[in-house]
Amino acid sequence: MSLFYSLSLAGQSLLTHRNAINTTNTNISNVFTEGYSRKIPHLSNLSTGGVELKRIERAFDQALFNRYVNTNNLKSGYENYNNILRQVESVFNDIQGSGFANELNEFFNSFNDIAINPDDIAARYSALSKAEALVGRIRNSYETLTDIKEKTSLSVRDNLNRLNDITRQLATVNKNIRFYTADPDKRNNYLDERDRLLKELSSIIDIKVTFREDQTVDVSTVKGHSLVIHDKNINLTYETDTNGNPIIKHQGTDISDLFEKGRIGGYMKGIDKINETIGKLNDFTAIFAMIVNKQHRAGFDLNGNTDIDFFGIDPASNKTNIDASNIVLNITDPENIAAASDPTLTNSDNTNIKKIINLKDDINGILTLAEETTLSTTGSLTIGSITYTINSYNNYTFIKNKSFAEYYSSDIIAPLGFEINRVDNLFQEQNLILETVDAKIKELSSVNLDEELINLTKLQRAYEASAKIINVTDELLQTVLGLVK
């Protein structure tokens, strides 16, 4: 072996180990960098002698990463859905002062003093005050639910904007991964960025990731709607319908119902639950106002007037039917409370007010069979000048068989509690799995300082050995050249 050939091999070894040392130093400097995947320099012996840096491998397990993405989808969806559920539950938390169970009970109880003394104006004022408080709580519950829905819809919009930003960045990262194929350091940095973006994206919606041979990725929704293809991205668009519900479109196609996981999926489920709760609240309000008004219209006030609605529709409302958004007290004069059934004994007869009190526990017989048939077939009934519309006749049947208070507690509040408990258990389960998967990914890809220092020591010694060979070879060459002289 010639001296020049030895010098060439030693020089190549020197450069090879210097590059490997640089890679190891990069690992050490990023020991605390979140999302950094350690780089592993692979050295191999050449058949002609010497050593080369065959490749710089990035610590990455695709199967683990895919599991992280899928688990993160579920965890984020349950977390945000649970958050919405708890906000809805707080609207009806009677223990903490919200809800209207107490106001409903006091409303019916306030008529007892009128039953004892029908011409007691103070008792009548008190009853109107309790009715006003109940109406206020019902409308406040509706307004709070509507506010939660509006804020959730805005969260959907904001997350959709972030999703589009991420897909644009992923398209650019794909382009750079291909461009820097010959530069492993830059390419691996873009691969780290790719994984970071995919993790964030998986927390927003449920995605399907396809890894290509060149390590670029194609991303789509789990239902197959493309978001990233090569170096191009496809934006999702946001709009709302006439009821304020968010609509998500992919190239003009409504895909709102396809989101089940991720933050957006959780928000969409939350909005469905809010709409369901508002529907139940509206049905409660319509049935409550209809029954009380029907019985109140049958009585006579202190002035002998009849057919008086106790509740009405807010004049400022653009709706023609009564619900939780527009119910108001139709009576302002306490003398207009129809306590009597006998128009000749309006100062002493309490028959009708007793019937109103009894509505607290039993509404049977208030609507005629014909009226119930109309309500069940059309979902709407007009009595006097007011139209009462309900979403489900089953809600009327429930109240008829039970009571208003039972419907409020069993059909509005209890299902929320059961759903929160179910979703919270699912969230805790997925969060535990995600933490386990994340720990395995970090165990694989994170930098172990002790291990890197050992590798650095070995590489430095090899570098020093190569440098020593160069020095010795150089001295031999100088000796040979000196002999020639």
Tab-separated table of N, CA and C in Angstrom, residues 13-14 17 457-467:
chain	number	residue	atom	x	y	z
A	13	SER	N	-11.257	8.963	6.210
A	13	SER	CA	-11.700	8.581	7.548
A	13	SER	C	-11.857	9.807	8.435
A	14	LEU	N	-10.934	10.769	8.278
A	14	LEU	CA	-11.005	11.992	9.070
A	14	LEU	C	-12.305	12.752	8.779
A	17	HIS	N	-15.461	10.768	10.099
A	17	HIS	CA	-15.677	10.850	11.543
A	17	HIS	C	-16.017	12.269	11.982
A	457	THR	N	-17.203	10.239	22.315
A	457	THR	CA	-15.846	9.859	22.726
A	457	THR	C	-15.238	8.877	21.730
A	458	LYS	N	-16.029	7.869	21.322
A	458	LYS	CA	-15.520	6.882	20.349
A	458	LYS	C	-15.174	7.546	19.022
A	459	LEU	N	-16.059	8.435	18.568
A	459	LEU	CA	-15.831	9.089	17.276
A	459	LEU	C	-14.628	10.030	17.345
A	460	GLN	N	-14.490	10.724	18.474
A	460	GLN	CA	-13.328	11.614	18.616
A	460	GLN	C	-12.017	10.830	18.599
A	461	ARG	N	-12.022	9.662	19.247
A	461	ARG	CA	-10.802	8.845	19.254
A	461	ARG	C	-10.492	8.336	17.844
A	462	ALA	N	-11.522	7.977	17.120
A	462	ALA	CA	-11.312	7.529	15.736
A	462	ALA	C	-10.813	8.683	14.881
A	463	TYR	N	-11.358	9.876	15.135
A	463	TYR	CA	-10.916	11.081	14.409
A	463	TYR	C	-9.445	11.361	14.716
A	464	GLU	N	-9.106	11.262	15.991
A	464	GLU	CA	-7.719	11.503	16.404
A	464	GLU	C	-6.781	10.466	15.785
A	465	ALA	N	-7.274	9.214	15.697
A	465	ALA	CA	-6.445	8.157	15.088
A	465	ALA	C	-6.196	8.454	13.616
A	466	SER	N	-7.254	8.920	12.926
A	466	SER	CA	-7.101	9.261	11.506
A	466	SER	C	-6.131	10.409	11.344
A	467	ALA	N	-6.257	11.403	12.235
A	467	ALA	CA	-5.332	12.532	12.168
A	467	ALA	C	-3.895	12.084	12.431
